[in-house]
Structures are given as structure tokens and as C-alpha cells.
């Protein structure tokens, strides 16, 4: 079992920035991939960004590409998401997720084995 604990959520105005962090209880260097997902009220959970441990290959949803940056620090067993130029549509609960096996594309929630409890991000206009 792997525990993932998110931090860094909060409320900011549109155009502002936030940095989310996720601390993992298992070595992130042995993960297949890690990612950030979000769920807004009344909407399905969607993949925001993911990073494959081998090669540090990244994926971004079109809605955040160019504004968000995902990074993984294997020395600290942490995953981060730098969010810039935030918009009201970015308001959601953000979840950190990880898988240690290849179950498919890491942009899909079904691929992930372990989940954090989420952190709320609220963007006001």
C-alpha cells in the first residue's frame, strides 16, 4: 500500500499561481508513473498532468498545457504541480495518484493504483 498526501491547495484570484505537492510513502523512483487529476462539482474526474518515471516523459491535458508543470523529485519522494495563469475553470479538488505497474495510459484514472485524499483549489474571477 502507498500513502499519498497532497498539500498546497487554496484560494487565489484568476491569473494567480499555486504549487501543489504530493508526498509518497514509497520510493517514487520505482513508480511507473504519477499524475495529478481533478474533479470539479458535477463533473467527472479528469487527468490534468502525468509523468512517466523512466525518461521523465510528461503528459498535459489541453486545458492546462503551457500553464501547468508537473515534476517529480525522487530524492524526496514527492510529486509537484506548478499552476500558473489560473482560471476559474481550474477550480476543483486536485488528487495525486500513482501506479507502480504499467496498466495503460497514465492520463486515465483507471490506470492509477493509489490515490491521495485531494486538496481543494478555488480560483475566483
Tab-separated table of N, CA, C and O in Angstrom:
chain	number	residue	atom	x	y	z
A	1	UNK	N	0.841	-1.188	0.000
A	1	UNK	CA	0.000	0.000	0.000
A	1	UNK	C	0.878	1.241	0.000
A	1	UNK	O	1.932	1.268	0.629
A	2	UNK	N	0.454	2.255	-0.710
A	2	UNK	CA	1.194	3.508	-0.805
A	2	UNK	C	0.291	4.636	-0.341
A	2	UNK	O	-0.844	4.762	-0.804
A	3	UNK	N	0.789	5.446	0.574
A	3	UNK	CA	0.047	6.631	1.004
A	3	UNK	C	0.543	7.845	0.230
A	3	UNK	O	1.750	8.049	0.082
A	4	UNK	N	-0.400	8.618	-0.249
A	4	UNK	CA	-0.107	9.860	-0.962
A	4	UNK	C	-0.819	10.992	-0.236
A	4	UNK	O	-2.024	10.909	0.018
A	5	UNK	N	-0.080	12.036	0.086
A	5	UNK	CA	-0.653	13.155	0.832
A	5	UNK	C	-0.394	14.454	0.073
A	5	UNK	O	0.763	14.853	-0.110
A	6	UNK	N	-1.474	15.094	-0.351
A	6	UNK	CA	-1.365	16.348	-1.087
A	6	UNK	C	-1.329	17.537	-0.143
A	6	UNK	O	-1.865	17.489	0.972
A	7	UNK	N	-0.722	18.612	-0.626
A	7	UNK	CA	-0.728	19.885	0.102
A	7	UNK	C	-0.596	21.012	-0.911
A	7	UNK	O	-0.236	20.765	-2.069
A	8	UNK	N	-0.896	22.223	-0.476
A	8	UNK	CA	-0.685	23.389	-1.326
A	8	UNK	C	-1.929	23.969	-1.957
A	8	UNK	O	-1.853	24.998	-2.648
A	9	UNK	N	-3.084	23.352	-1.746
A	9	UNK	CA	-4.299	23.923	-2.295
A	9	UNK	C	-4.668	25.213	-1.592
A	9	UNK	O	-4.090	25.574	-0.562
A	10	UNK	N	-5.628	25.924	-2.161
A	10	UNK	CA	-6.061	27.171	-1.547
A	10	UNK	C	-6.908	27.974	-2.509
A	10	UNK	O	-7.376	27.458	-3.526
A	11	UNK	N	-7.086	29.234	-2.170
A	11	UNK	CA	-7.904	30.134	-2.971
A	11	UNK	C	-7.047	31.280	-3.486
A	11	UNK	O	-6.346	31.930	-2.703
A	12	UNK	N	-7.117	31.503	-4.783
A	12	UNK	CA	-6.408	32.629	-5.397
A	12	UNK	C	-7.299	33.253	-6.455
A	12	UNK	O	-8.273	32.649	-6.907
A	13	UNK	N	-6.941	34.447	-6.865
A	13	UNK	CA	-7.675	35.110	-7.928
A	13	UNK	C	-7.179	34.621	-9.293
A	13	UNK	O	-6.063	34.116	-9.433
A	14	UNK	N	-8.037	34.800	-10.274
A	14	UNK	CA	-7.666	34.436	-11.639
A	14	UNK	C	-6.374	35.152	-12.040
A	14	UNK	O	-6.178	36.323	-11.709
A	15	UNK	N	-5.524	34.394	-12.716
A	15	UNK	CA	-4.227	34.929	-13.102
A	15	UNK	C	-3.115	34.598	-12.128
A	15	UNK	O	-1.930	34.768	-12.448
A	16	UNK	N	-3.477	34.133	-10.964
A	16	UNK	CA	-2.503	33.815	-9.935
A	16	UNK	C	-1.894	32.438	-10.112
A	16	UNK	O	-2.148	31.739	-11.095
A	17	UNK	N	-1.077	32.060	-9.134
A	17	UNK	CA	-0.356	30.783	-9.186
A	17	UNK	C	-0.514	30.026	-7.875
A	17	UNK	O	-0.703	30.632	-6.811
A	18	UNK	N	-0.414	28.715	-7.982
A	18	UNK	CA	-0.366	27.830	-6.827
A	18	UNK	C	0.577	26.690	-7.156
A	18	UNK	O	0.740	26.328	-8.320
A	19	UNK	N	1.158	26.109	-6.120
A	19	UNK	CA	2.011	24.940	-6.292
A	19	UNK	C	1.500	23.836	-5.394
A	19	UNK	O	1.443	23.992	-4.165
A	20	UNK	N	1.110	22.730	-5.995
A	20	UNK	CA	0.651	21.569	-5.250
A	20	UNK	C	1.817	20.601	-5.064
A	20	UNK	O	2.651	20.450	-5.954
A	21	UNK	N	1.831	19.952	-3.913
A	21	UNK	CA	2.838	18.941	-3.639
A	21	UNK	C	2.169	17.658	-3.176
A	21	UNK	O	1.068	17.697	-2.606
A	22	UNK	N	2.832	16.555	-3.409
A	22	UNK	CA	2.315	15.253	-3.003
A	22	UNK	C	3.481	14.445	-2.446
A	22	UNK	O	4.480	14.236	-3.143
A	23	UNK	N	3.341	14.016	-1.208
A	23	UNK	CA	4.372	13.210	-0.564
A	23	UNK	C	3.961	11.741	-0.615
A	23	UNK	O	2.837	11.401	-0.234
A	24	UNK	N	4.868	10.901	-1.066
A	24	UNK	CA	4.581	9.472	-1.216
A	24	UNK	C	5.308	8.670	-0.148
A	24	UNK	O	6.433	8.998	0.235
A	25	UNK	N	4.671	7.603	0.297
A	25	UNK	CA	5.266	6.757	1.337
A	25	UNK	C	6.180	5.684	0.756
A	25	UNK	O	6.851	4.972	1.504
A	26	UNK	N	6.184	5.528	-0.557
A	26	UNK	CA	7.059	4.579	-1.233
A	26	UNK	C	7.940	5.345	-2.214
A	26	UNK	O	7.592	6.411	-2.655
A	27	UNK	N	9.086	4.732	-2.523
A	27	UNK	CA	10.007	5.383	-3.445
A	27	UNK	C	9.314	5.725	-4.762
A	27	UNK	O	8.825	4.844	-5.463
A	28	UNK	N	9.310	6.986	-5.109
A	28	UNK	CA	8.709	7.393	-6.373
A	28	UNK	C	9.556	6.937	-7.549
A	28	UNK	O	9.042	6.798	-8.648
A	29	UNK	N	10.830	6.702	-7.318
A	29	UNK	CA	11.713	6.264	-8.392
A	29	UNK	C	11.323	4.891	-8.924
A	29	UNK	O	11.670	4.546	-10.051
A	30	UNK	N	10.603	4.112	-8.130
A	30	UNK	CA	10.177	2.785	-8.572
A	30	UNK	C	8.769	2.793	-9.148
A	30	UNK	O	8.253	1.735	-9.533
A	31	UNK	N	8.155	3.958	-9.212
A	31	UNK	CA	6.819	4.040	-9.788
A	31	UNK	C	6.884	3.939	-11.293
A	31	UNK	O	7.924	4.251	-11.907
A	32	UNK	N	5.811	3.517	-11.895
A	32	UNK	CA	5.710	3.526	-13.354
A	32	UNK	C	5.364	4.947	-13.811
A	32	UNK	O	5.973	5.474	-14.727
A	33	UNK	N	4.388	5.543	-13.172
A	33	UNK	CA	4.051	6.931	-13.452
A	33	UNK	C	3.278	7.508	-12.278
A	33	UNK	O	2.745	6.776	-11.448
A	34	UNK	N	3.247	8.808	-12.217
A	34	UNK	CA	2.460	9.533	-11.232
A	34	UNK	C	1.714	10.643	-11.958
A	34	UNK	O	2.118	11.068	-13.046
A	35	UNK	N	0.646	11.099	-11.346
A	35	UNK	CA	-0.116	12.130	-12.031
A	35	UNK	C	-0.989	12.940	-11.113
A	35	UNK	O	-1.156	12.631	-9.926
A	36	UNK	N	-1.517	13.996	-11.666
A	36	UNK	CA	-2.487	14.854	-10.992
A	36	UNK	C	-3.808	14.777	-11.752
A	36	UNK	O	-3.831	14.893	-12.977
A	37	UNK	N	-4.861	14.594	-11.012
A	37	UNK	CA	-6.203	14.565	-11.546
A	37	UNK	C	-7.029	15.615	-10.817
A	37	UNK	O	-6.667	16.045	-9.727
A	38	UNK	N	-8.135	16.013	-11.403
A	38	UNK	CA	-9.011	16.950	-10.724
A	38	UNK	C	-10.461	16.613	-10.997
A	38	UNK	O	-10.794	16.008	-12.007
A	39	UNK	N	-11.280	17.025	-10.053
A	39	UNK	CA	-12.716	16.812	-10.183
A	39	UNK	C	-13.447	18.048	-9.713
A	39	UNK	O	-13.347	18.424	-8.534
A	40	UNK	N	-14.166	18.658	-10.634
A	40	UNK	CA	-14.984	19.822	-10.322
A	40	UNK	C	-16.396	19.347	-9.971
A	40	UNK	O	-16.797	18.257	-10.373
A	41	UNK	N	-17.157	20.162	-9.254
A	41	UNK	CA	-18.532	19.772	-8.888
A	41	UNK	C	-19.348	19.409	-10.111
A	41	UNK	O	-19.392	20.164	-11.090
A	42	UNK	N	-19.986	18.242	-10.072
A	42	UNK	CA	-20.844	17.824	-11.159
A	42	UNK	C	-20.130	17.299	-12.382
A	42	UNK	O	-20.767	17.007	-13.399
A	43	UNK	N	-18.808	17.175	-12.295
A	43	UNK	CA	-18.033	16.707	-13.443
A	43	UNK	C	-17.259	15.439	-13.096
A	43	UNK	O	-17.045	15.136	-11.923
A	44	UNK	N	-16.846	14.725	-14.112
A	44	UNK	CA	-16.049	13.533	-13.908
A	44	UNK	C	-14.604	13.908	-13.595
A	44	UNK	O	-14.127	14.982	-13.937
A	45	UNK	N	-13.926	12.970	-12.933
A	45	UNK	CA	-12.510	13.182	-12.652
A	45	UNK	C	-11.741	13.138	-13.972
A	45	UNK	O	-11.964	12.269	-14.808
A	46	UNK	N	-10.822	14.097	-14.132
A	46	UNK	CA	-10.060	14.165	-15.371
A	46	UNK	C	-8.567	14.233	-15.091
A	46	UNK	O	-8.133	14.790	-14.071
A	47	UNK	N	-7.796	13.672	-15.994
A	47	UNK	CA	-6.352	13.740	-15.868
A	47	UNK	C	-5.852	15.116	-16.261
A	47	UNK	O	-6.206	15.615	-17.326
A	48	UNK	N	-5.043	15.708	-15.415
A	48	UNK	CA	-4.503	17.043	-15.659
A	48	UNK	C	-3.085	16.946	-16.198
A	48	UNK	O	-2.740	17.570	-17.200
A	49	UNK	N	-2.267	16.172	-15.522
A	49	UNK	CA	-0.865	16.022	-15.926
A	49	UNK	C	-0.339	14.710	-15.372
A	49	UNK	O	-0.791	14.244	-14.322
A	50	UNK	N	0.610	14.138	-16.075
A	50	UNK	CA	1.221	12.892	-15.628
A	50	UNK	C	2.687	12.882	-16.015
A	50	UNK	O	3.096	13.581	-16.954
A	51	UNK	N	3.455	12.093	-15.279
A	51	UNK	CA	4.875	11.964	-15.587
A	51	UNK	C	5.273	10.503	-15.467
A	51	UNK	O	4.955	9.839	-14.473
A	52	UNK	N	5.913	10.006	-16.511
A	52	UNK	CA	6.412	8.645	-16.523
A	52	UNK	C	7.815	8.659	-15.929
A	52	UNK	O	8.662	9.437	-16.364
A	53	UNK	N	8.066	7.805	-14.958
A	53	UNK	CA	9.333	7.852	-14.249
A	53	UNK	C	10.525	7.603	-15.166
A	53	UNK	O	11.528	8.315	-15.084
A	54	UNK	N	10.420	6.637	-16.051
A	54	UNK	CA	11.507	6.369	-16.991
A	54	UNK	C	11.477	7.419	-18.090
A	54	UNK	O	10.489	7.543	-18.819
A	55	UNK	N	12.504	8.204	-18.157
A	55	UNK	CA	12.594	9.231	-19.178
A	55	UNK	C	11.941	10.544	-18.816
A	55	UNK	O	12.065	11.525	-19.562
A	56	UNK	N	11.218	10.561	-17.686
A	56	UNK	CA	10.524	11.792	-17.245
A	56	UNK	C	9.628	12.355	-18.336
A	56	UNK	O	9.519	13.572	-18.497
A	57	UNK	N	8.992	11.483	-19.070
A	57	UNK	CA	8.068	11.922	-20.124
A	57	UNK	C	6.801	12.452	-19.467
A	57	UNK	O	6.271	11.840	-18.537
A	58	UNK	N	6.341	13.591	-19.952
A	58	UNK	CA	5.176	14.228	-19.340
A	58	UNK	C	3.986	14.259	-20.288
A	58	UNK	O	4.127	14.211	-21.512
A	59	UNK	N	2.832	14.346	-19.679
A	59	UNK	CA	1.565	14.497	-20.398
A	59	UNK	C	0.804	15.642	-19.746
A	59	UNK	O	0.814	15.795	-18.517
A	60	UNK	N	0.146	16.453	-20.573
A	60	UNK	CA	-0.715	17.520	-20.067
A	60	UNK	C	-2.038	17.516	-20.817
A	60	UNK	O	-2.064	17.337	-22.034
A	61	UNK	N	-3.102	17.739	-20.099
A	61	UNK	CA	-4.378	17.965	-20.747
A	61	UNK	C	-4.302	19.260	-21.545
A	61	UNK	O	-3.596	20.203	-21.165
A	62	UNK	N	-5.045	19.319	-22.641
A	62	UNK	CA	-5.020	20.511	-23.485
A	62	UNK	C	-5.399	21.764	-22.695
A	62	UNK	O	-4.868	22.848	-22.940
A	63	UNK	N	-6.293	21.612	-21.743
A	63	UNK	CA	-6.799	22.761	-20.993
A	63	UNK	C	-5.751	23.403	-20.088
A	63	UNK	O	-5.913	24.545	-19.662
A	64	UNK	N	-4.666	22.682	-19.790
A	64	UNK	CA	-3.650	23.221	-18.876
A	64	UNK	C	-2.281	23.321	-19.529
A	64	UNK	O	-1.347	23.878	-18.922
A	65	UNK	N	-2.139	22.801	-20.720
A	65	UNK	CA	-0.843	22.786	-21.404
A	65	UNK	C	-0.315	24.219	-21.555
A	65	UNK	O	-1.039	25.112	-22.009
A	66	UNK	N	0.915	24.421	-21.135
A	66	UNK	CA	1.512	25.752	-21.205
A	66	UNK	C	1.328	26.569	-19.945
A	66	UNK	O	1.994	27.592	-19.761
A	67	UNK	N	0.448	26.126	-19.062
A	67	UNK	CA	0.214	26.843	-17.799
A	67	UNK	C	0.652	26.031	-16.582
A	67	UNK	O	1.059	26.599	-15.561
A	68	UNK	N	0.547	24.718	-16.672
A	68	UNK	CA	0.895	23.841	-15.555
A	68	UNK	C	2.179	23.083	-15.877
A	68	UNK	O	2.453	22.755	-17.036
A	69	UNK	N	2.951	22.785	-14.832
A	69	UNK	CA	4.170	21.996	-14.979
A	69	UNK	C	4.226	20.935	-13.897
A	69	UNK	O	4.142	21.264	-12.705
A	70	UNK	N	4.364	19.682	-14.312
A	70	UNK	CA	4.475	18.587	-13.364
A	70	UNK	C	5.943	18.209	-13.201
A	70	UNK	O	6.717	18.270	-14.166
A	71	UNK	N	6.314	17.863	-11.969
A	71	UNK	CA	7.694	17.448	-11.732
A	71	UNK	C	7.724	16.416	-10.609
A	71	UNK	O	6.826	16.373	-9.763
A	72	UNK	N	8.771	15.608	-10.636
A	72	UNK	CA	8.905	14.517	-9.665
A	72	UNK	C	10.300	14.597	-9.069
A	72	UNK	O	11.281	14.688	-9.803
A	73	UNK	N	10.386	14.592	-7.756
A	73	UNK	CA	11.670	14.621	-7.067
A	73	UNK	C	11.862	13.270	-6.381
A	73	UNK	O	11.310	13.024	-5.306
A	74	UNK	N	12.623	12.398	-7.008
A	74	UNK	CA	12.792	11.047	-6.476
A	74	UNK	C	13.659	11.015	-5.217
A	74	UNK	O	13.587	10.058	-4.452
A	75	UNK	N	14.451	12.020	-4.993
A	75	UNK	CA	15.246	12.081	-3.767
A	75	UNK	C	14.365	12.361	-2.551
A	75	UNK	O	14.674	11.927	-1.440
A	76	UNK	N	13.284	13.074	-2.770
A	76	UNK	CA	12.364	13.434	-1.683
A	76	UNK	C	11.063	12.649	-1.745
A	76	UNK	O	10.204	12.823	-0.884
A	77	UNK	N	10.899	11.810	-2.767
A	77	UNK	CA	9.654	11.049	-2.959
A	77	UNK	C	8.438	11.966	-3.026
A	77	UNK	O	7.423	11.745	-2.339
A	78	UNK	N	8.556	12.985	-3.831
A	78	UNK	CA	7.468	13.931	-3.964
A	78	UNK	C	7.122	14.181	-5.429
A	78	UNK	O	7.954	14.016	-6.321
A	79	UNK	N	5.883	14.579	-5.628
A	79	UNK	CA	5.371	14.982	-6.927
A	79	UNK	C	4.825	16.389	-6.768
A	79	UNK	O	4.200	16.693	-5.744
A	80	UNK	N	5.066	17.244	-7.750
A	80	UNK	CA	4.600	18.630	-7.651
A	80	UNK	C	3.836	19.024	-8.907
A	80	UNK	O	4.010	18.424	-9.969
A	81	UNK	N	3.017	20.034	-8.755
A	81	UNK	CA	2.303	20.622	-9.885
A	81	UNK	C	2.340	22.126	-9.717
A	81	UNK	O	1.689	22.662	-8.813
A	82	UNK	N	3.097	22.799	-10.552
A	82	UNK	CA	3.135	24.258	-10.568
A	82	UNK	C	2.033	24.743	-11.495
A	82	UNK	O	2.016	24.377	-12.664
A	83	UNK	N	1.135	25.552	-10.958
A	83	UNK	CA	-0.014	26.023	-11.724
A	83	UNK	C	0.064	27.531	-11.850
A	83	UNK	O	0.015	28.243	-10.831
A	84	UNK	N	0.185	28.013	-13.062
A	84	UNK	CA	0.261	29.439	-13.336
A	84	UNK	C	-0.920	29.882	-14.175
A	84	UNK	O	-1.617	29.065	-14.777
A	85	UNK	N	-1.134	31.172	-14.221
A	85	UNK	CA	-2.227	31.748	-15.029
A	85	UNK	C	-3.542	31.027	-14.768
A	85	UNK	O	-4.251	30.628	-15.691
A	86	UNK	N	-3.849	30.880	-13.516
A	86	UNK	CA	-5.029	30.107	-13.130
A	86	UNK	C	-6.318	30.789	-13.572
A	86	UNK	O	-6.417	32.018	-13.609
A	87	UNK	N	-7.293	29.937	-13.900
A	87	UNK	CA	-8.591	30.408	-14.373
A	87	UNK	C	-9.685	29.864	-13.460
A	87	UNK	O	-9.497	28.822	-12.813
A	88	UNK	N	-10.849	30.508	-13.437
A	88	UNK	CA	-11.949	29.971	-12.634
A	88	UNK	C	-12.285	28.518	-12.985
A	88	UNK	O	-12.685	27.743	-12.111
A	89	UNK	N	-12.115	28.147	-14.255
A	89	UNK	CA	-12.392	26.769	-14.676
A	89	UNK	C	-11.427	25.763	-14.070
A	89	UNK	O	-11.670	24.548	-14.151
A	90	UNK	N	-10.344	26.220	-13.481
A	90	UNK	CA	-9.403	25.315	-12.811
A	90	UNK	C	-9.880	24.931	-11.407
A	90	UNK	O	-9.249	24.091	-10.759
A	91	UNK	N	-10.954	25.546	-10.955
A	91	UNK	CA	-11.476	25.234	-9.635
A	91	UNK	C	-11.912	23.777	-9.555
A	91	UNK	O	-12.703	23.310	-10.374
A	92	UNK	N	-11.355	23.060	-8.588
A	92	UNK	CA	-11.640	21.628	-8.450
A	92	UNK	C	-10.899	21.085	-7.236
A	92	UNK	O	-10.063	21.778	-6.637
A	93	UNK	N	-11.219	19.847	-6.908
A	93	UNK	CA	-10.380	19.107	-5.973
A	93	UNK	C	-9.299	18.417	-6.803
A	93	UNK	O	-9.618	17.738	-7.786
A	94	UNK	N	-8.069	18.593	-6.411
A	94	UNK	CA	-6.934	18.012	-7.132
A	94	UNK	C	-6.411	16.809	-6.360
A	94	UNK	O	-6.161	16.882	-5.148
A	95	UNK	N	-6.223	15.722	-7.081
A	95	UNK	CA	-5.771	14.470	-6.497
A	95	UNK	C	-4.424	14.063	-7.075
A	95	UNK	O	-4.208	14.143	-8.284
A	96	UNK	N	-3.579	13.579	-6.210
A	96	UNK	CA	-2.327	12.965	-6.602
A	96	UNK	C	-2.566	11.463	-6.750
A	96	UNK	O	-3.312	10.873	-5.957
A	97	UNK	N	-1.961	10.861	-7.745
A	97	UNK	CA	-2.144	9.435	-7.975
A	97	UNK	C	-0.850	8.816	-8.469
A	97	UNK	O	0.008	9.510	-9.033
A	98	UNK	N	-0.734	7.507	-8.263
A	98	UNK	CA	0.485	6.810	-8.674
A	98	UNK	C	0.157	5.368	-9.026
A	98	UNK	O	-0.797	4.782	-8.515
A	99	UNK	N	0.959	4.818	-9.896
A	99	UNK	CA	0.902	3.391	-10.168
A	99	UNK	C	2.325	2.861	-10.273
A	99	UNK	O	3.211	3.560	-10.787
A	100	UNK	N	2.529	1.662	-9.784
A	100	UNK	CA	3.849	1.049	-9.815
A	100	UNK	C	3.904	-0.072	-10.848
A	100	UNK	O	4.894	-0.796	-10.932
A	101	UNK	N	2.844	-0.177	-11.635
A	101	UNK	CA	2.799	-1.152	-12.717
A	101	UNK	C	2.233	-0.466	-13.940
A	101	UNK	O	1.539	0.531	-13.853
A	102	UNK	N	2.516	-1.026	-15.089
A	102	UNK	CA	2.018	-0.485	-16.352
A	102	UNK	C	0.626	-1.040	-16.607
A	102	UNK	O	0.462	-2.167	-17.083
A	103	UNK	N	-0.367	-0.202	-16.314
A	103	UNK	CA	-1.752	-0.589	-16.564
A	103	UNK	C	-2.357	0.198	-17.716
A	103	UNK	O	-3.560	0.165	-17.942
A	104	UNK	N	-1.496	0.945	-18.413
A	104	UNK	CA	-2.011	1.713	-19.532
A	104	UNK	C	-1.619	3.169	-19.440
A	104	UNK	O	-0.673	3.546	-18.752
A	105	UNK	N	-2.351	3.972	-20.151
A	105	UNK	CA	-2.021	5.385	-20.236
A	105	UNK	C	-2.237	6.078	-18.898
A	105	UNK	O	-3.301	5.949	-18.274
A	106	UNK	N	-1.265	6.851	-18.504
A	106	UNK	CA	-1.304	7.455	-17.171
A	106	UNK	C	-2.176	8.695	-17.115
A	106	UNK	O	-2.296	9.309	-16.059
A	107	UNK	N	-2.779	9.077	-18.209
A	107	UNK	CA	-3.743	10.168	-18.199
A	107	UNK	C	-5.122	9.681	-17.777
A	107	UNK	O	-6.031	10.487	-17.573
A	108	UNK	N	-5.278	8.373	-17.658
A	108	UNK	CA	-6.565	7.791	-17.318
A	108	UNK	C	-6.617	7.399	-15.853
A	108	UNK	O	-5.702	6.761	-15.341
A	109	UNK	N	-7.691	7.784	-15.183
A	109	UNK	CA	-7.827	7.484	-13.759
A	109	UNK	C	-7.810	5.973	-13.501
A	109	UNK	O	-7.320	5.527	-12.466
A	110	UNK	N	-8.339	5.208	-14.454
A	110	UNK	CA	-8.412	3.752	-14.278
A	110	UNK	C	-7.039	3.112	-14.199
A	110	UNK	O	-6.884	2.001	-13.702
A	111	UNK	N	-6.023	3.797	-14.685
A	111	UNK	CA	-4.665	3.277	-14.686
A	111	UNK	C	-4.023	3.317	-13.305
A	111	UNK	O	-3.152	2.512	-12.987
A	112	UNK	N	-4.436	4.249	-12.474
A	112	UNK	CA	-3.760	4.518	-11.216
A	112	UNK	C	-4.163	3.549	-10.115
A	112	UNK	O	-5.332	3.205	-9.975
A	113	UNK	N	-3.151	3.124	-9.338
A	113	UNK	CA	-3.381	2.193	-8.231
A	113	UNK	C	-3.679	2.899	-6.918
A	113	UNK	O	-4.441	2.384	-6.101
A	114	UNK	N	-3.002	4.020	-6.682
A	114	UNK	CA	-3.073	4.664	-5.372
A	114	UNK	C	-3.456	6.125	-5.534
A	114	UNK	O	-3.029	6.789	-6.474
A	115	UNK	N	-4.211	6.606	-4.559
A	115	UNK	CA	-4.739	7.967	-4.628
A	115	UNK	C	-4.575	8.681	-3.296
A	115	UNK	O	-4.685	8.068	-2.228
A	116	UNK	N	-4.349	9.990	-3.384
A	116	UNK	CA	-4.426	10.822	-2.203
A	116	UNK	C	-5.866	11.213	-1.944
A	116	UNK	O	-6.772	10.880	-2.723
A	117	UNK	N	-6.084	11.942	-0.862
A	117	UNK	CA	-7.441	12.336	-0.484
A	117	UNK	C	-7.872	13.619	-1.165
A	117	UNK	O	-9.052	13.991	-1.096
A	118	UNK	N	-6.939	14.314	-1.792
A	118	UNK	CA	-7.291	15.508	-2.542
A	118	UNK	C	-7.062	16.804	-1.782
A	118	UNK	O	-7.066	16.840	-0.552
A	119	UNK	N	-6.874	17.858	-2.546
A	119	UNK	CA	-6.730	19.198	-1.989
A	119	UNK	C	-7.543	20.158	-2.853
A	119	UNK	O	-7.528	20.064	-4.080
A	120	UNK	N	-8.258	21.074	-2.210
A	120	UNK	CA	-9.179	21.956	-2.914
A	120	UNK	C	-8.451	23.184	-3.458
A	120	UNK	O	-7.714	23.861	-2.738
A	121	UNK	N	-8.707	23.452	-4.725
A	121	UNK	CA	-8.194	24.658	-5.385
A	121	UNK	C	-9.393	25.476	-5.847
A	121	UNK	O	-10.245	24.965	-6.569
A	122	UNK	N	-9.454	26.735	-5.399
A	122	UNK	CA	-10.558	27.614	-5.754
A	122	UNK	C	-10.004	28.868	-6.409
A	122	UNK	O	-9.172	29.569	-5.820
A	123	UNK	N	-10.466	29.140	-7.614
A	123	UNK	CA	-9.999	30.313	-8.364
A	123	UNK	C	-11.182	31.267	-8.538
A	123	UNK	O	-12.194	30.897	-9.120
A	124	UNK	N	-11.028	32.471	-8.058
A	124	UNK	CA	-12.086	33.456	-8.160
A	124	UNK	C	-11.799	34.419	-9.313
A	124	UNK	O	-10.648	34.714	-9.628
A	125	UNK	N	-12.868	34.901	-9.934
A	125	UNK	CA	-12.714	35.813	-11.082
A	125	UNK	C	-12.613	37.250	-10.644
A	125	UNK	O	-12.861	37.591	-9.491
